[in-house]
Tab-separated table of C-alpha atoms in Angstrom:
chain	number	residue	atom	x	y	z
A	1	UNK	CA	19.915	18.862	-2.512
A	2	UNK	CA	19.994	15.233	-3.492
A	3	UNK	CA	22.177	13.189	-1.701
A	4	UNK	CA	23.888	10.757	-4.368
A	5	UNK	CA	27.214	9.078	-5.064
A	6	UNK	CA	28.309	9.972	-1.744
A	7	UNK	CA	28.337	13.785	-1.683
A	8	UNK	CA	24.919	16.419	-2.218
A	9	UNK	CA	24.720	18.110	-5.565
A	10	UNK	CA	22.744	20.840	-7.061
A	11	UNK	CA	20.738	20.857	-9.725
A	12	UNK	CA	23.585	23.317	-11.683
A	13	UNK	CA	26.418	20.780	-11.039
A	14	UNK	CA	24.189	17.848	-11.148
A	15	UNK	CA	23.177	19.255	-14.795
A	16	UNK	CA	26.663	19.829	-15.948
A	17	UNK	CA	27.334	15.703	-15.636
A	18	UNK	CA	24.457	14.541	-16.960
A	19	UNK	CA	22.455	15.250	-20.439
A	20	UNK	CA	19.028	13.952	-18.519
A	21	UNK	CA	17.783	13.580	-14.964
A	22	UNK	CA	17.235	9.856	-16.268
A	23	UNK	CA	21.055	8.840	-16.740
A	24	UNK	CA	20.523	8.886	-12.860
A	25	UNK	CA	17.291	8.880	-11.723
A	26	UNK	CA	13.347	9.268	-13.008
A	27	UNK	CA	10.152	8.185	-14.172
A	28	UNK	CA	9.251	6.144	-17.098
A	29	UNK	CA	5.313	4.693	-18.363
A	30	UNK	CA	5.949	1.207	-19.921
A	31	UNK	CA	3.628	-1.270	-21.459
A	32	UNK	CA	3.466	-5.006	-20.465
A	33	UNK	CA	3.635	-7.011	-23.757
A	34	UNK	CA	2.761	-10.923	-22.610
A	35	UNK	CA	1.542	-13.277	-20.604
A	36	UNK	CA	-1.133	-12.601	-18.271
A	37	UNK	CA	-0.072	-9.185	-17.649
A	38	UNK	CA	-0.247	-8.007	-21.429
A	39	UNK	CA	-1.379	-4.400	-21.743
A	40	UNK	CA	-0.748	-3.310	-18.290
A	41	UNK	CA	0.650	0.520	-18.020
A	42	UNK	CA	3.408	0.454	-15.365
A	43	UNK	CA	5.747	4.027	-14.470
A	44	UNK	CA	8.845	2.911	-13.409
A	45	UNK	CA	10.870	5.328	-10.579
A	46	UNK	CA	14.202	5.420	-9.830
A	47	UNK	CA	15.267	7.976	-7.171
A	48	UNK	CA	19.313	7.328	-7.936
A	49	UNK	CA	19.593	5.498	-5.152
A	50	UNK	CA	19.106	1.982	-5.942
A	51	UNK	CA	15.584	2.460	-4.839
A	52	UNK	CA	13.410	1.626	-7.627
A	53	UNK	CA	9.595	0.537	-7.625
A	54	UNK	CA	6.692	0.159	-10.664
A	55	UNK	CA	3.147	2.189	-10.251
A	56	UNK	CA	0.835	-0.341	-11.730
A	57	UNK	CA	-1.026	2.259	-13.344
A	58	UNK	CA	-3.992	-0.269	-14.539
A	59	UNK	CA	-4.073	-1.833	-10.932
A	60	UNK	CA	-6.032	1.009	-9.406
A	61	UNK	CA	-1.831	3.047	-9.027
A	62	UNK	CA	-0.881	0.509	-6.580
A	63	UNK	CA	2.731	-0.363	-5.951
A	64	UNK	CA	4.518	-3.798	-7.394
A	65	UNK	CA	8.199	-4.536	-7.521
A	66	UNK	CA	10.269	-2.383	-5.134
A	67	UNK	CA	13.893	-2.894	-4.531
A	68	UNK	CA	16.950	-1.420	-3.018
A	69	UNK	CA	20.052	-1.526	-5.316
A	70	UNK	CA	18.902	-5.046	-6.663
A	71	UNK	CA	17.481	-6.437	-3.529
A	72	UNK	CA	13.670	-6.509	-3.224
A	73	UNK	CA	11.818	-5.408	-0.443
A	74	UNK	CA	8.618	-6.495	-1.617
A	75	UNK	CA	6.390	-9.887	-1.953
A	76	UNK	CA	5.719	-11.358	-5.493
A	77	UNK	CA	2.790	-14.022	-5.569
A	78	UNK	CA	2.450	-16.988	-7.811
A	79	UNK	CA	0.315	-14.715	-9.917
A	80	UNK	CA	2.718	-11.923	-10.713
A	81	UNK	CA	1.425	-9.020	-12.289
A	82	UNK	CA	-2.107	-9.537	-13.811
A	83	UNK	CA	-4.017	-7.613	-15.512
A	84	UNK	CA	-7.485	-6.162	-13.665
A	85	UNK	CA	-9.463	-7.385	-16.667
A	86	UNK	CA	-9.104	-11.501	-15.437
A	87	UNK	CA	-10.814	-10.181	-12.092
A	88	UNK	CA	-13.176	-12.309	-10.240
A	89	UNK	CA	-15.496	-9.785	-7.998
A	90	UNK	CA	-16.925	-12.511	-5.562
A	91	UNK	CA	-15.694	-14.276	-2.866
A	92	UNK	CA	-12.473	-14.938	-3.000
A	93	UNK	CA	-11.659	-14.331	-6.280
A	94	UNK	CA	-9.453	-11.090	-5.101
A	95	UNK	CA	-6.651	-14.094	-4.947
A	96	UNK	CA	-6.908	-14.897	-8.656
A	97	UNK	CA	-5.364	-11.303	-9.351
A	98	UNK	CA	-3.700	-10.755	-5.956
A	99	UNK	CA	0.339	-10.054	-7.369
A	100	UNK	CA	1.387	-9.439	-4.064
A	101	UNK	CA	3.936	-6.120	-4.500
A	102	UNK	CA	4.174	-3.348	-2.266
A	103	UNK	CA	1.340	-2.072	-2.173
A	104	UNK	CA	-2.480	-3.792	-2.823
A	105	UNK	CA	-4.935	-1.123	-2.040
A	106	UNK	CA	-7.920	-2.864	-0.583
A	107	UNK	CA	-11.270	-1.326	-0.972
A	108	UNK	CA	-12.697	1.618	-0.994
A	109	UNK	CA	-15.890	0.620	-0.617
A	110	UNK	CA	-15.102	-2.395	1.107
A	111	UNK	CA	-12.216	-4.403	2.307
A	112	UNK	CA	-12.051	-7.773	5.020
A	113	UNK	CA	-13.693	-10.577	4.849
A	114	UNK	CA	-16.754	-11.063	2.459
A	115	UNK	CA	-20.326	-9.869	2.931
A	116	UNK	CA	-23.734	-9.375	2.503
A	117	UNK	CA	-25.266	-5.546	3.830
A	118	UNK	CA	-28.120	-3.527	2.552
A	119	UNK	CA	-27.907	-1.778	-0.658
A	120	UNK	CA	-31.189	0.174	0.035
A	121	UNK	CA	-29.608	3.648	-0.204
A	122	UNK	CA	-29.560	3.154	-3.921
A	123	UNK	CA	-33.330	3.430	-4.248
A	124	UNK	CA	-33.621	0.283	-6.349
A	125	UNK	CA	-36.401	-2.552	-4.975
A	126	UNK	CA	-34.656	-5.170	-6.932
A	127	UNK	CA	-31.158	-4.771	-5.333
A	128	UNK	CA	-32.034	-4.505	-1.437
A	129	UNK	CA	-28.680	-6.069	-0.558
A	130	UNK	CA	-24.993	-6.148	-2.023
A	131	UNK	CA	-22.411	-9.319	-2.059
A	132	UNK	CA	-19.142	-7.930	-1.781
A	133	UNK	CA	-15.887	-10.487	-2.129
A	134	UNK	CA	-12.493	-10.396	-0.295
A	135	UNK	CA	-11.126	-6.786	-0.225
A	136	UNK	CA	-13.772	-5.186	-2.337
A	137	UNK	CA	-12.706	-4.326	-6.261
A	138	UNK	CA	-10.595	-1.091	-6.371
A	139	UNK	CA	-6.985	-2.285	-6.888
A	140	UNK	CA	-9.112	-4.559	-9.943
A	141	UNK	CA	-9.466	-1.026	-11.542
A	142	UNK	CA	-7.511	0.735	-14.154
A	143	UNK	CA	-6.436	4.292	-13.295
A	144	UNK	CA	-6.688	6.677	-15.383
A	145	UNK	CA	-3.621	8.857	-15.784
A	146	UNK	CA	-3.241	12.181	-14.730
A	147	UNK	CA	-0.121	12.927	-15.162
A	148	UNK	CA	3.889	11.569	-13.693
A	149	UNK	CA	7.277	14.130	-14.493
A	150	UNK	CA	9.743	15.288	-12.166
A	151	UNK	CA	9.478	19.097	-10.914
A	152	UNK	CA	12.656	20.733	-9.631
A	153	UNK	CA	12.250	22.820	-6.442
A	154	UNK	CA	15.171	25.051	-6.585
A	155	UNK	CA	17.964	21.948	-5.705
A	156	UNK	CA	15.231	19.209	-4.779
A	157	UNK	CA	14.223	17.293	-7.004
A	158	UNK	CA	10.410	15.155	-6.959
A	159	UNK	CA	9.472	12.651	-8.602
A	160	UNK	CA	5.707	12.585	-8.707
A	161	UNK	CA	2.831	10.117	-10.156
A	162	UNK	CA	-0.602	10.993	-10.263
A	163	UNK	CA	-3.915	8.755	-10.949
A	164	UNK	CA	-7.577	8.673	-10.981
A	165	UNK	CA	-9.688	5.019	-10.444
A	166	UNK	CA	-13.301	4.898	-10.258
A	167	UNK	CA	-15.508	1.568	-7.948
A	168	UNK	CA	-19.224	2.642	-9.466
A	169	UNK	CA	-22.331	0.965	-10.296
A	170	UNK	CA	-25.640	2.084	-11.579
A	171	UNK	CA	-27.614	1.799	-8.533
A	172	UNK	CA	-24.852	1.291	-6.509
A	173	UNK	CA	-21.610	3.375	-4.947
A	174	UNK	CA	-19.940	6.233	-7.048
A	175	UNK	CA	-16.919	6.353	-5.573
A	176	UNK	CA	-13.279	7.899	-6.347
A	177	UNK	CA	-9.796	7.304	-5.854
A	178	UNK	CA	-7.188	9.990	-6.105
A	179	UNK	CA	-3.764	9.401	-5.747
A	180	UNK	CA	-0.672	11.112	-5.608
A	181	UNK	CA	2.962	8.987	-5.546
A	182	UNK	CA	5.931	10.940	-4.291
A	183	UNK	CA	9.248	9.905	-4.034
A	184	UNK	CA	12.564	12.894	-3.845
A	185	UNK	CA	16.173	11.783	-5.965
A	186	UNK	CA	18.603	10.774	-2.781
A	187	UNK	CA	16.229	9.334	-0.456
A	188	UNK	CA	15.087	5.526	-0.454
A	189	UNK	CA	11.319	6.257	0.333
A	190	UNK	CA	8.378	7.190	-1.122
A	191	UNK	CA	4.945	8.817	-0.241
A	192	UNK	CA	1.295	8.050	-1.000
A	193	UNK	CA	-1.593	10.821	-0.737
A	194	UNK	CA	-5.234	9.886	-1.568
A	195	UNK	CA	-8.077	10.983	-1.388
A	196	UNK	CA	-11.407	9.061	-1.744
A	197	UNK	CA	-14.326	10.893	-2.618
A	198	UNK	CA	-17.895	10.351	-3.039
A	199	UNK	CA	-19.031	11.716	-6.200
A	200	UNK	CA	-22.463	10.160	-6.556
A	201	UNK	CA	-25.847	11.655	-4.646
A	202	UNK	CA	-26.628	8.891	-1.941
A	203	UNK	CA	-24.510	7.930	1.279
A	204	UNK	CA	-21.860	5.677	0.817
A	205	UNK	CA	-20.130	3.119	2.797
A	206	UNK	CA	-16.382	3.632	2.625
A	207	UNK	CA	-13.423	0.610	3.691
A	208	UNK	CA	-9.681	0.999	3.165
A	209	UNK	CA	-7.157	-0.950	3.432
A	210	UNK	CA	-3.306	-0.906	2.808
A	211	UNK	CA	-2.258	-4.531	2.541
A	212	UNK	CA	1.883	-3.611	2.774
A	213	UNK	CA	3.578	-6.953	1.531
A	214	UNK	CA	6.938	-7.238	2.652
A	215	UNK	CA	9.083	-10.305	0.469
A	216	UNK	CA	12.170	-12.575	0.951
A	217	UNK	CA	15.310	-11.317	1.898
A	218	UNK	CA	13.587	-9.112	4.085
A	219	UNK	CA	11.316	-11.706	5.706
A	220	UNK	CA	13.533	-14.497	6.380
A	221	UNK	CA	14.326	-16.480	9.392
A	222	UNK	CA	15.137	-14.546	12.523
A	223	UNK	CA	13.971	-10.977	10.754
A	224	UNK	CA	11.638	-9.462	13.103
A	225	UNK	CA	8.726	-7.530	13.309
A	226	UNK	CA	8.900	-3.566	14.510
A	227	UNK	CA	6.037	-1.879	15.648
A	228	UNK	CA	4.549	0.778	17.635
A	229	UNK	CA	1.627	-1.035	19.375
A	230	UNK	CA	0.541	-1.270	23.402
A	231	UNK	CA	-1.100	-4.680	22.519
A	232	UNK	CA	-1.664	-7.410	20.757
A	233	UNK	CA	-4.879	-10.132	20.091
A	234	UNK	CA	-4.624	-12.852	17.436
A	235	UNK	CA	-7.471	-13.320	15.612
A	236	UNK	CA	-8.012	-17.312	15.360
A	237	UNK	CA	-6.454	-20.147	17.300
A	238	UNK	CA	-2.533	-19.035	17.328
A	239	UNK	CA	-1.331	-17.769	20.108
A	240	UNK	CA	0.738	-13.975	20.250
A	241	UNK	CA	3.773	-15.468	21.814
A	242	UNK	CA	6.864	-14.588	19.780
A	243	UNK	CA	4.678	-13.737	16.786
A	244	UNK	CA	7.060	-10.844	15.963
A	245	UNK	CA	10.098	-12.689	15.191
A	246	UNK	CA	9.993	-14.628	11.756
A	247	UNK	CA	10.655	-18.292	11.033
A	248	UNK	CA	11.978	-20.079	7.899
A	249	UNK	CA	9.174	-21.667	5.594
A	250	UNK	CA	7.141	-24.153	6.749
A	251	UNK	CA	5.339	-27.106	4.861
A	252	UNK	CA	1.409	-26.736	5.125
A	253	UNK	CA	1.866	-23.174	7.223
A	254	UNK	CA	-1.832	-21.836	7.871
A	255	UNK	CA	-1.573	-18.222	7.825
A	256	UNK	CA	-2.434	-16.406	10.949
A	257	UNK	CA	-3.267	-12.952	11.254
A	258	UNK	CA	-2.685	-10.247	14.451
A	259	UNK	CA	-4.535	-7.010	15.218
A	260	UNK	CA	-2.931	-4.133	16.665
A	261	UNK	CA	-3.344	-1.934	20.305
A	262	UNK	CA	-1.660	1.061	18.108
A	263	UNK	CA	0.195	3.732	20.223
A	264	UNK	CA	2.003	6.619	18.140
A	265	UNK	CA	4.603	9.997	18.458
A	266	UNK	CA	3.320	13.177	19.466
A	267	UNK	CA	2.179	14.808	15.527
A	268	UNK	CA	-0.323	11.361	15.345
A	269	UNK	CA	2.192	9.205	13.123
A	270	UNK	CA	2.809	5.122	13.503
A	271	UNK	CA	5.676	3.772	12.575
A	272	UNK	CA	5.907	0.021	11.824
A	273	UNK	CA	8.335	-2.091	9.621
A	274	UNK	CA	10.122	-5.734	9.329
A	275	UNK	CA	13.984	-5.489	9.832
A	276	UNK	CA	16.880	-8.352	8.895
A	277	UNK	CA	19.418	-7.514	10.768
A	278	UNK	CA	21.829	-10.252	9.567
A	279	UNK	CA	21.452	-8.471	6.112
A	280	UNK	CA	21.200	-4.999	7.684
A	281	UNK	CA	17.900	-4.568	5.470
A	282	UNK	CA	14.199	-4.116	6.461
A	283	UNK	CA	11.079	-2.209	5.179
A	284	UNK	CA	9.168	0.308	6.961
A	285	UNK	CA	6.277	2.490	6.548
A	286	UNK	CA	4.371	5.760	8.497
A	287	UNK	CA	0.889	6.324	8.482
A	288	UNK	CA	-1.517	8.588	10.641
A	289	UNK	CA	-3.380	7.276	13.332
A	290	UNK	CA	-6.214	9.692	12.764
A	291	UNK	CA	-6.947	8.594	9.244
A	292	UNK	CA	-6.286	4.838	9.707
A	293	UNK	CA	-7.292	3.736	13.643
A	294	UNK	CA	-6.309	-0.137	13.071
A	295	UNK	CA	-3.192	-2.247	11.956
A	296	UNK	CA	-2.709	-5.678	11.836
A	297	UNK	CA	0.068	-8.452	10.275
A	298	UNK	CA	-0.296	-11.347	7.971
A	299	UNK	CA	2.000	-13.813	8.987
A	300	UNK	CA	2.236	-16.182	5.500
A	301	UNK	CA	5.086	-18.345	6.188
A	302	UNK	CA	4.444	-21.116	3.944
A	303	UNK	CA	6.200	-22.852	0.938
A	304	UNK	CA	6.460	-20.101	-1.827
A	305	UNK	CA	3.436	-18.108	-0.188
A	306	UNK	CA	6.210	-16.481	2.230
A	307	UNK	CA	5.340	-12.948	3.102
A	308	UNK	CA	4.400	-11.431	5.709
A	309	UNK	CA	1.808	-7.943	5.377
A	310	UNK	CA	1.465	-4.643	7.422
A	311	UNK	CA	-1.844	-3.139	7.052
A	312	UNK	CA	-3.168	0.170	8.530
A	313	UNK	CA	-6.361	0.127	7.944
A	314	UNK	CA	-9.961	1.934	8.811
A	315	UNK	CA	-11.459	-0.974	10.566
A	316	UNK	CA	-11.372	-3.774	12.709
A	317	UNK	CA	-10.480	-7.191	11.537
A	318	UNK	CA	-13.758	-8.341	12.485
A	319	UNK	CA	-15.033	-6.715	8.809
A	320	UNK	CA	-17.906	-4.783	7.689
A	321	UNK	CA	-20.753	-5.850	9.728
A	322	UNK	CA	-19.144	-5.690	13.050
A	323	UNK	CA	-17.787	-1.876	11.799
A	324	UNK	CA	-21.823	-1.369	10.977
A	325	UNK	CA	-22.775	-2.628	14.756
A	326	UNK	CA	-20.477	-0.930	16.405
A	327	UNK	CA	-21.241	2.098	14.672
A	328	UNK	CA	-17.589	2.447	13.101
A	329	UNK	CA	-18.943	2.078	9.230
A	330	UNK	CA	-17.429	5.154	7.559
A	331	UNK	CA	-20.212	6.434	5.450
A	332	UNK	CA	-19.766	9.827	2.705
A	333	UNK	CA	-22.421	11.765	2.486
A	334	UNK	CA	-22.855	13.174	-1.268
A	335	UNK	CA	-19.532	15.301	-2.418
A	336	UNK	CA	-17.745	14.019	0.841
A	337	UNK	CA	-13.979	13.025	0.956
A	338	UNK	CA	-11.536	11.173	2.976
A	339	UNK	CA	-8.010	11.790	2.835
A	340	UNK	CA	-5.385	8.912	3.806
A	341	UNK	CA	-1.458	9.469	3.963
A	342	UNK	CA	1.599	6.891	3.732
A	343	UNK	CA	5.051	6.293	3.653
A	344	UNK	CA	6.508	3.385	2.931
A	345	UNK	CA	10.634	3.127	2.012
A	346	UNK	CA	13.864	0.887	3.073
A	347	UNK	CA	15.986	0.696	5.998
A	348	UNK	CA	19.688	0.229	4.316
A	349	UNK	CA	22.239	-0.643	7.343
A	350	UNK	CA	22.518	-1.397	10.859
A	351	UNK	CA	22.353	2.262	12.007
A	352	UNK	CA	19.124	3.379	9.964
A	353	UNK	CA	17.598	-0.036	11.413
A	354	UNK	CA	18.467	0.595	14.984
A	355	UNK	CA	17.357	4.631	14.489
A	356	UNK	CA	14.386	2.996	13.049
A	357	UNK	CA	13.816	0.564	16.087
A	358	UNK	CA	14.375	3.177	18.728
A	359	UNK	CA	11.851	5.587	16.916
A	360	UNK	CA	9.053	2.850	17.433
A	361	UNK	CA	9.985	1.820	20.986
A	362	UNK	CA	9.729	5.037	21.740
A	363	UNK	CA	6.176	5.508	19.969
A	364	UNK	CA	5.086	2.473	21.482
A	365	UNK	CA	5.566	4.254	25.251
């Protein structure tokens, strides 16, 4: 039964106060009517809480604002919600559209650093290699929409999103996205199910990413990092000392950017998150260790760029190439899928953040 108001209610007595689900909690699709975001199809969920967060529906179903009764968990960039259409595919053009939010989905088929790799499994001579930009296009594509309600399980209720976004090319990858958001009325998390499939006729290269942007008042000075990790290596010149506890903003801050040693609880889960305790507020998320092998964190703690990411993620840091060398390069065969679980959702209070805290130490061994 949902847990709101301060007592549990069912959906018969819930029903008899209400004339709608939506007086309290819900989904709703809404347009974006200016600036550069015009057109954009967002589905806004409330889950009675005070946790509310938008499904960019034309931004491939990834995740913007998220809050908890007012206060946001999640990272807004300069750019704000753009639409996929003002996308520029090379280089680093991903950071013309790049809104921050709660969720960027980087990928699928390929996310890192830029590169050049072979493109001869598309049988055409002309195109023998491929130039693919920061984080590969997918969260530049529209989704199209399958469907979003709430369903009633006896007294629990779901909320539930669903959405479809295709990276293809003639002569090139035919790949799909399927996604399915969760989130239940009375708790202050949500769920993410995907599946990517390959649903062209050649092998496929296949990169994911979850770039998890956590935002001011959550990252602020003296929040901390919480993760379940065995190890640590920073990849540049910074060193790993301290990394996990947050500073204020810093004039001219040069991001810097540290790979996981990821250890885990007994069914294969991680848990990570960043926690203010002075506010009693953090940000956490659960993924599988089987389906996503490497994590790192963007530290960003500059002047307005302030934000610090969690990313699970297929592959090393080290990109593409390296993942090709090694032999790590996740490749579909024809009418082969991938499936990828997360849950992301806020820590509200001293005593979920400590539970939270003493979950991961005890993950990390």
């Amino acid at each position: 039964m949902p847990e709101l108001f301060g007592r549990e209610w069912s959906r018969r007595e819930l029903s008899r106060r209400v004339g709608r689900l939506e007086q309290v909690a819900g989904v709703r699709l809404v347009t974006l009517g200016d600036g550069g975001g015009r057109g954009v199809r967002m589905l806004e969920m409330r889950t009675g809480t005070g946790f509310a967060f938008d499904v960019l529906v034309d931004r491939a179903f990834d995740i913007g604002r998220c809050e908890l009764r007012g206060t946001p968990l999640a990272w807004t960039s300069a750019v704000g919600v753009e639409g996929p259409w003002y996308f520029e595919p090379e280089g680093l053009g991903f950071f013309r559209t790049f809104g921050g939010g709660l969720l960027a989905t980087c990928g699928i088929e390929h996310s890192l650093f830029m590169a050049e790799d072979t493109a001869a499994q598309y049988h055409y001579p002309p195109k023998q290699t491929e130039t693919f930009g920061l984080h590969g296009r997918v969260s530049n594509r529209p989704a199209r929409l399958v469907g979003y309600g709430e369903r009633w399980d006896g007294d629990d209720c779901v909320l539930w999103a669903e959405g479809e976004t295709q990276v293809a090319a003639v002569f090139g990858e035919q790949l799909v996205l399927r996604r399915r958001i969760e989130a239940r009325v009375g708790e202050s998390r949500l769920h993410v199910h995907d599946v990517v499939e390959n649903v062209g006729h050649d092998v496929t290269p296949h990169m994911l990413l979850y770039h998890v942007n956590a935002g001011f008042p959550v990252v602020d000075e003296g929040s901390e990092l919480v993760v379940a990790a065995t190890g640590v290596t920073a990849r540049g010149d910074h060193a790993t000392e301290g990394y996990r506890t947050l500073a204020a903003p810093t004039t001219g801050f040069v991001e810097q950017v540290f790979e996981h040693e990821l250890g885990g609880e007994s069914g294969g889960t991680v848990p990570a998150g960043i926690v203010n305790r002075r506010l009693g507020i953090g940000l956490y998320q659960v993924f599988r260790k089987d389906q996503l092998p490497h994590h790192f964190v963007w530290r960003m703690l500059g002047e307005g760029t302030y934000v610090v990411g969690v990313e699970p993620c297929t592959n090393r840091t080290a990109g593409r190439l390296d993942a090709r060398e090694r032999g790590e390069l996740i490749e579909l065969a024809a009418g082969e899928s991938r499936s990828y679980d997360l849950e992301l959702g806020a820590l509200d209070g001293t005593t979920a953040i400590e539970a939270f805290a003493d979950r991961v130490a005890a993950a990390s061994g």
